[in-house]
Coordinates of C-alpha atoms and ligand atoms in Angstrom, one line a residue:
X164 CA 61.1 65.8 145.8
X165 CA 62.2 67.9 148.8
X166 CA 60.7 67.6 152.2
X167 CA 59.2 71.1 151.9
X168 CA 57.5 70.4 148.6
X169 CA 55.8 67.2 149.9
X170 CA 54.6 68.9 153.0
X171 CA 53.2 72.0 151.3
X172 CA 49.5 71.5 151.1
X173 CA 47.6 73.2 148.2
X174 CA 44.3 75.0 149.0
X175 CA 42.3 72.9 146.7
X176 CA 41.8 69.2 147.0
X177 CA 41.2 67.1 150.2
X178 CA 41.3 69.8 152.8
X179 CA 38.6 68.9 155.2
X180 CA 41.0 68.8 158.2
X181 CA 42.6 72.1 157.3
X182 CA 39.2 73.7 157.1
X183 CA 38.7 72.3 160.7
X184 CA 42.0 73.9 161.7
X185 CA 41.0 77.4 160.6
X186 CA 37.5 77.1 162.1
X187 CA 38.6 77.4 165.7
X188 CA 41.0 80.2 165.0
X189 CA 39.0 81.9 162.3
X190 CA 41.1 84.9 161.4
X191 CA 40.1 87.1 158.5
X192 CA 43.7 88.2 158.0
X193 CA 44.8 84.7 157.5
X194 CA 44.2 82.2 154.8
X195 CA 45.6 78.7 154.8
X196 CA 48.3 78.5 152.2
X197 CA 50.9 76.2 153.7
X198 CA 51.0 73.2 155.9
X199 CA 53.6 70.9 157.3
X200 CA 54.1 68.0 159.7
X201 CA 55.4 67.4 163.1
X202 CA 58.8 65.7 162.9
X203 CA 60.2 65.4 166.5
X204 CA 58.7 66.1 169.9
X205 CA 60.6 67.1 173.0
X206 CA 59.6 68.3 176.5
X207 CA 59.1 72.0 175.8
X208 CA 58.8 72.1 172.0
X209 CA 58.2 70.2 168.8
X210 CA 59.7 70.5 165.3
X211 CA 57.9 70.9 162.1
X212 CA 59.0 70.1 158.6
X213 CA 57.7 71.6 155.4
X214 CA 57.1 75.2 156.7
X215 CA 60.5 76.7 157.2
X216 CA 60.3 78.8 154.0
X217 CA 57.1 80.4 155.0
X218 CA 57.4 80.9 158.8
X219 CA 58.8 83.9 160.6
X220 CA 60.0 84.0 164.1
X221 CA 57.2 84.8 166.6
X222 CA 54.5 83.7 164.2
X223 CA 51.9 81.2 165.3
X224 CA 51.0 77.8 163.9
X225 CA 47.9 75.7 164.5
X226 CA 48.5 72.0 165.2
X227 CA 45.9 69.3 164.9
X228 CA 46.1 66.3 167.3
X229 CA 43.7 63.5 168.1
X230 CA 42.1 65.6 170.8
X231 CA 41.7 68.9 168.9
X232 CA 43.4 71.9 167.6
X233 CA 46.2 73.8 169.4
X234 CA 48.3 76.8 168.9
X235 CA 52.1 77.2 169.2
X236 CA 54.7 79.9 168.6
X237 CA 57.6 79.6 166.2
X238 CA 60.7 80.1 168.3
X239 CA 63.4 79.0 165.8
X240 CA 63.6 78.4 162.1
X241 CA 66.2 76.2 160.4
X242 CA 66.4 75.4 156.7
X243 CA 64.5 72.1 157.0
X244 CA 62.7 72.4 160.4
X245 CA 61.0 75.0 162.5
X246 CA 60.9 74.8 166.4
X247 CA 57.5 75.4 167.9
X248 CA 56.5 76.0 171.6
X249 CA 52.9 74.8 172.2
X250 CA 50.9 77.3 174.2
X251 CA 48.9 74.7 176.1
X252 CA 50.9 72.4 178.3
X253 CA 50.6 68.6 177.9
X254 CA 48.8 68.7 174.6
X255 CA 49.1 65.3 172.9
X256 CA 51.3 65.8 169.9
X257 CA 52.1 63.0 167.6
X258 CA 54.7 62.6 164.9
X259 CA 53.3 63.4 161.4
X260 CA 50.4 65.5 162.9
X261 CA 49.4 68.3 160.5
X262 CA 50.6 71.9 161.3
X263 CA 49.5 75.0 159.4
X264 CA 50.8 78.5 159.5
X265 CA 48.6 81.0 161.3
X266 CA 50.6 84.2 161.2
X267 CA 50.7 86.8 164.0
X268 CA 48.5 86.1 167.0
X269 CA 45.7 88.7 167.0
X270 CA 43.0 89.8 169.4
X271 CA 40.1 92.2 168.8
X272 CA 39.7 94.3 172.0
X273 CA 36.4 96.1 172.5
X274 CA 35.1 98.7 175.0
X275 CA 32.7 96.0 176.3
X276 CA 35.8 94.1 177.7
X277 CA 35.9 96.6 180.6
X278 CA 35.1 94.9 183.9
X279 CA 36.2 91.5 182.5
X280 CA 39.0 89.1 183.3
X281 CA 40.5 87.2 180.4
X282 CA 43.3 84.8 179.7
X283 CA 46.3 85.5 177.4
X284 CA 44.4 84.3 174.4
X285 CA 41.7 86.9 174.9
X286 CA 39.1 84.4 176.1
X287 CA 37.0 85.2 179.2
X288 CA 37.7 83.3 182.4
X289 CA 35.3 85.1 184.8
X290 CA 32.2 83.1 184.0
X291 CA 30.4 86.2 182.8
X292 CA 29.7 84.9 179.3
X293 CA 31.4 85.4 175.9
X294 CA 33.3 88.5 174.9
X295 CA 32.2 90.6 172.0
X296 CA 35.1 91.2 169.6
X297 CA 35.9 94.7 168.5
X298 CA 36.2 96.0 164.9
X299 CA 40.0 96.0 164.7
X300 CA 42.1 92.8 165.0
X301 CA 45.5 93.7 166.5
X302 CA 48.7 91.6 166.5
X303 CA 49.8 91.1 170.1
X304 CA 53.4 91.4 168.8
X305 CA 52.7 95.0 167.5
X306 CA 55.5 97.6 167.6
X307 CA 55.6 101.0 169.3
X308 CA 54.6 104.1 167.5
X309 CA 57.5 106.0 165.8
X310 CA 59.2 108.1 168.5
X311 CA 59.1 111.4 166.5
X312 CA 55.4 111.0 165.9
X313 CA 54.6 110.6 169.6
X314 CA 53.3 113.4 171.8
X315 CA 55.6 114.6 174.6
X316 CA 55.1 113.5 178.2
X317 CA 54.4 116.5 180.4
X318 CA 51.1 116.3 182.3
X319 CA 51.6 115.4 185.9
X320 CA 48.9 113.4 187.8
X321 CA 48.3 112.3 191.4
X322 CA 48.5 108.7 192.3
X323 CA 47.1 109.2 195.8
X324 CA 50.1 107.4 197.4
X325 CA 51.8 110.1 199.4
X326 CA 55.3 108.7 199.3
X327 CA 55.1 108.8 195.5
X328 CA 53.2 112.1 195.0
X329 CA 55.7 113.9 197.2
X330 CA 59.1 112.4 196.3
X331 CA 58.7 110.8 192.8
X332 CA 55.6 112.3 191.2
X333 CA 54.5 110.8 187.9
X334 CA 53.3 112.1 184.5
X335 CA 50.7 110.6 182.1
X336 CA 52.6 108.3 179.7
X337 CA 55.5 107.6 182.1
X338 CA 56.9 104.2 182.6
X339 CA 57.7 103.3 186.2
X340 CA 59.2 100.2 187.8
X341 CA 58.6 99.1 191.4
X342 CA 61.7 97.1 192.5
X343 CA 61.7 94.9 195.6
X344 CA 62.6 91.4 196.9
X345 CA 59.8 88.8 197.4
X346 CA 57.0 89.6 199.8
X347 CA 58.0 93.2 200.5
X348 CA 54.8 94.8 199.2
X349 CA 55.0 95.2 195.3
X350 CA 51.5 93.8 194.6
X351 CA 49.9 95.8 197.4
X352 CA 51.4 99.1 196.2
X353 CA 50.3 98.2 192.6
X354 CA 46.8 97.6 193.8
X355 CA 46.8 101.1 195.5
X356 CA 48.1 102.7 192.3
X357 CA 45.4 100.9 190.2
X358 CA 42.8 103.0 192.1
X359 CA 44.2 106.3 191.0
X360 CA 41.5 108.7 189.6
X361 CA 43.6 110.1 186.7
X362 CA 42.8 107.3 184.3
X363 CA 40.0 106.5 181.9
X364 CA 40.9 102.8 181.7
X365 CA 43.1 100.4 183.6
X366 CA 44.6 97.2 182.0
X367 CA 46.3 94.8 184.3
X368 CA 48.5 91.8 183.4
X369 CA 49.0 89.4 186.3
X370 CA 51.8 87.1 185.3
X371 CA 52.9 84.1 187.3
X372 CA 50.8 85.1 190.3
X373 CA 49.4 82.7 192.8
X374 CA 45.8 81.8 191.9
X375 CA 44.6 83.0 195.3
X376 CA 46.1 86.5 194.8
X377 CA 44.3 87.0 191.5
X378 CA 40.8 87.1 192.9
X379 CA 42.0 89.1 195.8
X380 CA 43.5 91.7 193.5
X381 CA 40.5 91.9 191.2
X382 CA 37.7 91.7 193.7
X383 CA 39.0 93.4 196.8
X384 CA 41.5 96.0 195.7
X385 CA 40.1 97.1 192.4
X386 CA 36.5 97.1 193.7
X387 CA 34.5 99.9 192.0
X388 CA 37.4 100.6 189.6
X389 CA 36.9 97.2 188.0
X390 CA 34.2 98.8 185.9
X391 CA 36.9 100.6 183.9
X392 CA 39.5 97.8 184.1
X393 CA 40.4 94.7 182.1
X394 CA 42.6 92.0 183.8
X395 CA 44.7 89.6 181.8
X396 CA 45.7 86.7 183.9
X397 CA 48.3 83.9 183.5
X398 CA 48.9 82.2 186.8
X399 CA 52.1 80.4 187.9
X400 CA 50.8 77.0 186.9
X401 CA 50.1 78.0 183.3
X402 CA 52.5 77.3 180.4
X403 CA 55.4 79.6 179.9
X404 CA 53.9 80.6 176.5
X405 CA 50.7 81.8 178.2
X406 CA 52.7 83.6 180.8
X407 CA 54.8 85.2 178.1
X408 CA 51.7 86.3 176.1
X409 CA 49.8 87.9 179.1
X410 CA 51.5 91.3 179.1
X411 CA 51.5 91.4 175.3
X412 CA 47.8 90.8 175.1
X413 CA 47.3 93.3 177.9
X414 CA 49.3 96.1 176.2
X415 CA 47.4 95.4 173.0
X416 CA 44.2 96.1 174.8
X417 CA 45.7 99.2 176.3
X418 CA 46.7 100.4 172.8
X419 CA 43.1 99.9 171.7
X420 CA 41.9 102.3 174.4
X421 CA 44.8 104.7 173.9
X422 CA 44.1 105.0 170.2
X423 CA 40.6 106.2 171.0
X424 CA 42.0 109.0 173.2
X425 CA 41.9 107.4 176.6
X426 CA 44.5 107.8 179.3
X427 CA 45.3 104.2 180.2
X428 CA 47.1 102.8 183.2
X429 CA 48.9 99.6 182.2
X430 CA 50.1 97.4 185.1
X431 CA 52.3 94.3 185.0
X432 CA 52.8 92.2 188.1
X433 CA 55.5 91.0 187.6
X434 CA 57.9 91.7 184.7
X435 CA 60.4 89.3 186.3
X436 CA 58.0 86.4 185.9
X437 CA 57.4 87.6 182.2
X438 CA 61.2 87.4 181.8
X439 CA 61.2 83.9 183.4
X440 CA 58.6 82.8 180.9
X441 CA 60.6 84.1 178.0
X442 CA 63.6 82.3 179.4
X443 CA 61.8 79.0 179.6
X444 CA 60.5 79.3 176.1
X445 CA 63.9 80.3 174.7
X446 CA 65.7 77.6 176.5
X447 CA 63.3 75.0 175.2
X448 CA 64.2 76.2 171.7
X449 CA 67.9 75.8 172.4
X450 CA 68.9 79.5 172.8
X451 CA 72.0 79.8 174.9
X452 CA 72.0 81.8 178.1
X453 CA 74.1 84.9 178.2
X454 CA 73.5 86.6 181.6
X455 CA 72.7 84.6 184.8
X456 CA 70.8 82.0 182.8
X457 CA 68.9 84.5 180.7
X458 CA 69.1 84.2 176.9
X459 CA 69.5 87.3 174.7
X460 CA 65.9 87.3 173.6
X461 CA 64.8 88.4 177.1
X462 CA 66.8 91.6 176.7
X463 CA 65.1 92.4 173.3
X464 CA 61.6 91.4 174.4
X465 CA 61.6 93.6 177.6
X466 CA 62.3 97.0 175.7
X467 CA 59.9 95.9 173.0
X468 CA 57.1 95.6 175.5
X469 CA 57.9 98.7 177.5
X470 CA 58.4 100.9 174.5
X471 CA 54.8 100.2 173.5
X472 CA 53.7 102.1 176.6
X473 CA 54.0 105.9 176.7
X474 CA 52.2 108.7 174.9
X475 CA 50.4 108.0 171.6
X476 CA 50.5 109.9 168.4
X477 CA 48.7 113.3 168.0
X478 CA 45.1 112.9 169.0
X479 CA 45.6 109.6 170.8
X480 CA 45.7 109.2 174.6
X481 CA 48.6 107.8 176.7
X482 CA 49.6 104.5 178.3
X483 CA 51.2 105.0 181.7
X484 CA 53.0 101.8 182.6
X485 CA 53.7 100.7 186.2
X486 CA 55.4 97.4 186.5
X487 CA 56.8 95.4 189.3
X488 CA 60.3 93.8 189.3
X489 CA 61.2 91.1 191.7
X490 CA 64.9 91.5 192.6
X491 CA 66.5 88.1 193.2
X492 CA 67.7 87.9 196.8
X493 CA 67.2 91.7 197.3
X494 CA 70.1 92.2 194.8
X495 CA 69.1 95.3 192.9
X496 CA 71.7 94.6 190.2
X497 CA 70.4 91.4 188.8
X498 CA 70.2 91.3 185.0
X499 CA 66.4 91.9 184.7
X500 CA 66.4 94.7 187.3
X501 CA 69.4 96.3 185.6
X502 CA 68.1 96.2 182.1
X503 CA 64.6 97.4 183.0
X504 CA 65.9 100.3 185.1
X505 CA 67.6 101.5 182.0
X506 CA 64.5 101.4 179.9
X507 CA 62.1 103.0 182.4
X508 CA 61.5 106.6 183.2
X509 CA 61.7 106.1 186.9
X510 CA 62.0 103.5 189.7
X511 CA 60.5 103.1 193.1
X512 CA 62.6 101.0 195.5
X513 CA 60.9 99.1 198.3
X514 CA 63.1 98.3 201.3
X515 CA 62.6 95.1 203.3
X516 CA 63.9 96.9 206.4
X517 CA 61.1 99.5 206.2
X518 CA 58.5 96.7 205.8
X519 CA 60.0 95.0 208.9
X520 CA 59.6 98.3 210.8
X521 CA 55.9 98.4 209.7
X522 CA 56.5 101.5 207.6
X523 CA 54.1 100.7 204.8
X524 CA 54.2 101.3 201.8
X525 CA 57.9 100.5 202.3
X526 CA 59.1 103.0 199.7
X527 CA 62.6 104.3 200.2
X528 CA 62.2 108.0 199.0
X529 CA 66.0 108.5 198.8
X530 CA 66.6 105.6 196.5
X531 CA 63.5 106.2 194.3
X532 CA 63.6 108.4 191.3
X533 CA 61.0 109.7 188.8
X534 CA 62.8 111.1 185.8
X535 CA 59.8 113.2 185.0
X536 CA 59.3 114.6 188.5
X537 CA 60.3 118.1 187.4
X538 CA 57.3 118.3 185.1
X539 CA 54.9 117.2 187.9
X540 CA 56.2 119.5 190.7
X541 CA 55.8 123.3 190.9
X542 CA 59.2 125.1 191.4
X543 CA 58.3 125.6 195.1
X544 CA 57.4 122.0 195.6
X545 CA 60.7 120.9 193.9
X546 CA 62.6 123.2 196.3
X547 CA 60.8 121.8 199.3
X548 CA 61.3 118.2 198.3
X549 CA 65.0 118.8 197.8
X550 CA 65.2 120.3 201.4
X551 CA 63.2 117.3 202.8
X552 CA 65.6 114.9 201.1
X553 CA 68.6 116.6 202.6
X554 CA 67.0 116.4 206.1
X555 CA 66.1 112.7 205.6
X556 CA 69.6 112.0 204.4
X557 CA 71.1 113.7 207.5
X558 CA 68.7 111.8 209.7
X559 CA 69.6 108.4 208.2
X560 CA 73.4 109.0 208.1
X561 CA 73.6 110.0 211.7
X562 CA 71.2 107.2 213.0
X563 CA 74.0 105.0 214.5
X564 CA 75.8 108.0 216.0
X565 CA 72.6 109.2 217.7
X566 CA 71.8 105.7 218.9
X567 CA 75.1 105.4 220.8
X568 CA 74.5 108.9 222.2
X569 CA 77.3 110.5 220.2
X570 CA 75.3 113.7 219.3
X571 CA 74.4 116.6 221.5
X572 CA 71.4 118.6 220.6
X573 CA 72.3 122.1 219.5
X574 CA 75.6 121.3 217.8
X575 CA 74.1 121.2 214.3
X576 CA 70.9 123.2 213.6
X577 CA 70.3 121.2 210.4
X578 CA 70.4 117.9 212.2
X579 CA 68.3 119.3 215.0
X580 CA 65.7 120.2 212.5
X581 CA 66.0 116.7 210.9
X582 CA 65.5 115.0 214.3
X583 CA 62.4 117.0 214.8
X584 CA 60.8 116.7 211.4
X585 CA 61.9 113.5 209.8
X586 CA 59.9 111.1 212.1
X587 CA 56.8 113.3 211.4
X588 CA 57.5 113.0 207.6
X589 CA 57.8 109.2 208.0
X590 CA 54.5 109.1 209.8
X591 CA 52.8 111.1 207.1
X592 CA 54.2 108.7 204.4
X593 CA 52.6 105.7 206.1
X594 CA 49.5 104.5 204.2
X595 CA 47.5 101.3 204.4
X596 CA 45.8 99.9 201.3
X597 CA 42.4 100.2 203.2
X598 CA 42.9 104.0 203.7
X599 CA 41.4 106.4 201.1
X600 CA 43.9 107.7 198.6
X601 CA 45.4 111.2 199.3
X602 CA 44.0 114.1 197.3
X603 CA 47.0 116.4 198.1
X604 CA 50.1 114.9 199.6
X605 CA 51.8 118.3 200.1
X606 CA 48.8 119.5 202.1
X607 CA 48.8 116.2 204.1
X608 CA 52.5 116.8 204.9
X609 CA 51.9 120.4 205.9
X610 CA 49.1 119.4 208.2
X611 CA 51.2 116.6 209.7
X612 CA 54.1 119.0 210.4
X613 CA 51.7 121.6 211.8
X614 CA 50.0 119.2 214.1
X615 CA 53.4 117.9 215.4
X616 CA 54.7 121.4 216.0
X617 CA 51.5 122.2 217.9
X618 CA 51.8 119.0 220.0
X619 CA 55.5 119.8 220.7
X620 CA 54.6 123.3 222.1
X621 CA 52.0 121.8 224.4
X622 CA 54.2 118.9 225.7
X623 CA 56.9 119.5 228.4
X624 CA 60.3 119.8 226.9
X625 CA 62.0 116.4 226.5
X626 CA 65.7 115.9 225.9
X627 CA 66.3 115.4 222.2
X628 CA 69.0 114.0 220.0
X629 CA 68.0 110.3 219.7
Ligands
ATP1351 N1 50.8 99.2 202.3 C1 50.8 98.1 203.1 N2 50.1 98.1 204.3 C2 50.1 97.1 205.1 N3 50.6 95.9 204.8 C3 51.3 95.7 203.7 C4 51.4 96.8 202.7 N4 52.1 96.4 201.7 C5 52.4 95.1 201.9 N5 51.9 94.7 203.1 C6 52.1 93.4 203.7 O1 53.2 92.7 203.1 C7 52.7 91.4 202.6 C8 53.3 91.1 201.2 O2 52.9 92.1 200.3 P1 52.8 91.8 198.7 O3 52.0 90.5 198.5 O4 52.2 93.1 198.2 O5 54.3 91.6 198.4 P2 55.0 91.3 197.0 O6 56.3 92.0 197.0 O7 54.0 91.5 195.9 O8 55.3 89.7 197.2 P3 55.7 88.6 196.1 O9 57.1 88.9 195.7 O10 55.5 87.3 196.8 O11 54.8 88.8 194.9 C9 51.2 91.6 202.5 O12 50.5 90.3 202.7 C10 50.9 92.5 203.7 O13 50.8 91.8 204.9
MG1352 MG1 53.3 90.1 194.4

């Protein structure tokens, strides 16, 4: 008799413990048909015999131990054993414990989840009581709608952050990355963007954050907007499986809102920590690293997640994704930054040097790009921005020359104009998270330039050129 046959448990007969197993994870889409047993146990995974023929990669199994019932994800399947990563760290697994196939992990999002904070499993963690499940159970490993059935992305919206609305304006359904080293201001900028008025719903995945920051983000920065927001949280001390699942559960909730016609803002802070979690899970399953320690599955999971954002099919709403990417040691070409930049429809680059100068948000407008900006600008605005960028570029490239006194005012009218206007533009771009969002960044810029021109006329003429 083969190992598989002995371990396959029929539905009839002595099944009291299998009934227990399904009770906690009651799932109408799933009925217990197959069971197996734990064979070996290692630090990040355990192996199961008897289920290989029935399991698919990415499916879940439920495991019964002496202390209760736990879930794990299938990360590798071999002819006689399957590798499973448990989602709860430190669960007491014993050899020969019973394991059953559960299928895809599903959650049932509902409109009443707005204003709530949940974990990656869709369970409430805010102490506000149980969550009512919605009518449709959705697999968190869902795929994106077919590309030809999707609507086009062409409606611009205002984020209220002047540096973005002027230089890299966004459209509903766009996917944007915020790239920066550690502590430069990614989370703060995301919290400003989460307050944008353009959205019906906001779904936030906080992955690998410090526990302290989570409450700050939800209570202080979201404030009144929390009424239309759902936060999915997996802090840095949680298992790699839970950290890996947080953005998947969050986008599943965003898809629920999108399918009923809402324009949803989907935020992930940070995608790098999501990639780290995938790396930890894959390494535990023995997947070899291919780029800077990252296994190949990281580079298939990232586009799978990000493709699910974007516009929905006809009649549905949109999911606008804004994600943060931590660039290791300020190296913007590390593998995660590189691969996400290729998938996204735009990137905002934050510069440590701007943060050090106190120019917050430290967005570098010359290095940032929105690939859909043309659909958000009017033709006049596009022309104006192109002119402003030329002035800013001239100002920056001659900075050292001017500092050593190598430029005489009057020799280059374009540079004279840049010297006069660029510091004013930089001043207009400064924005603290406590300030109200801007209603019209172009009007703010025009007012700033007008006020500076007025002040210049009043002031005695000073030597220029520095
Ligand atoms: N717009 C802003 N206005 C004023 N201060 C800011 C602004 N953005 C960031 N800061 C300052 O920079 C610090 C770090 O910001 P933040 O936590 O957003 O960075 P981060 O890139 O998310 O960091 P980490 O990589 O650790 O997650 C904040 O504590 C704050 O002092
Ligand atoms: Mg942060």
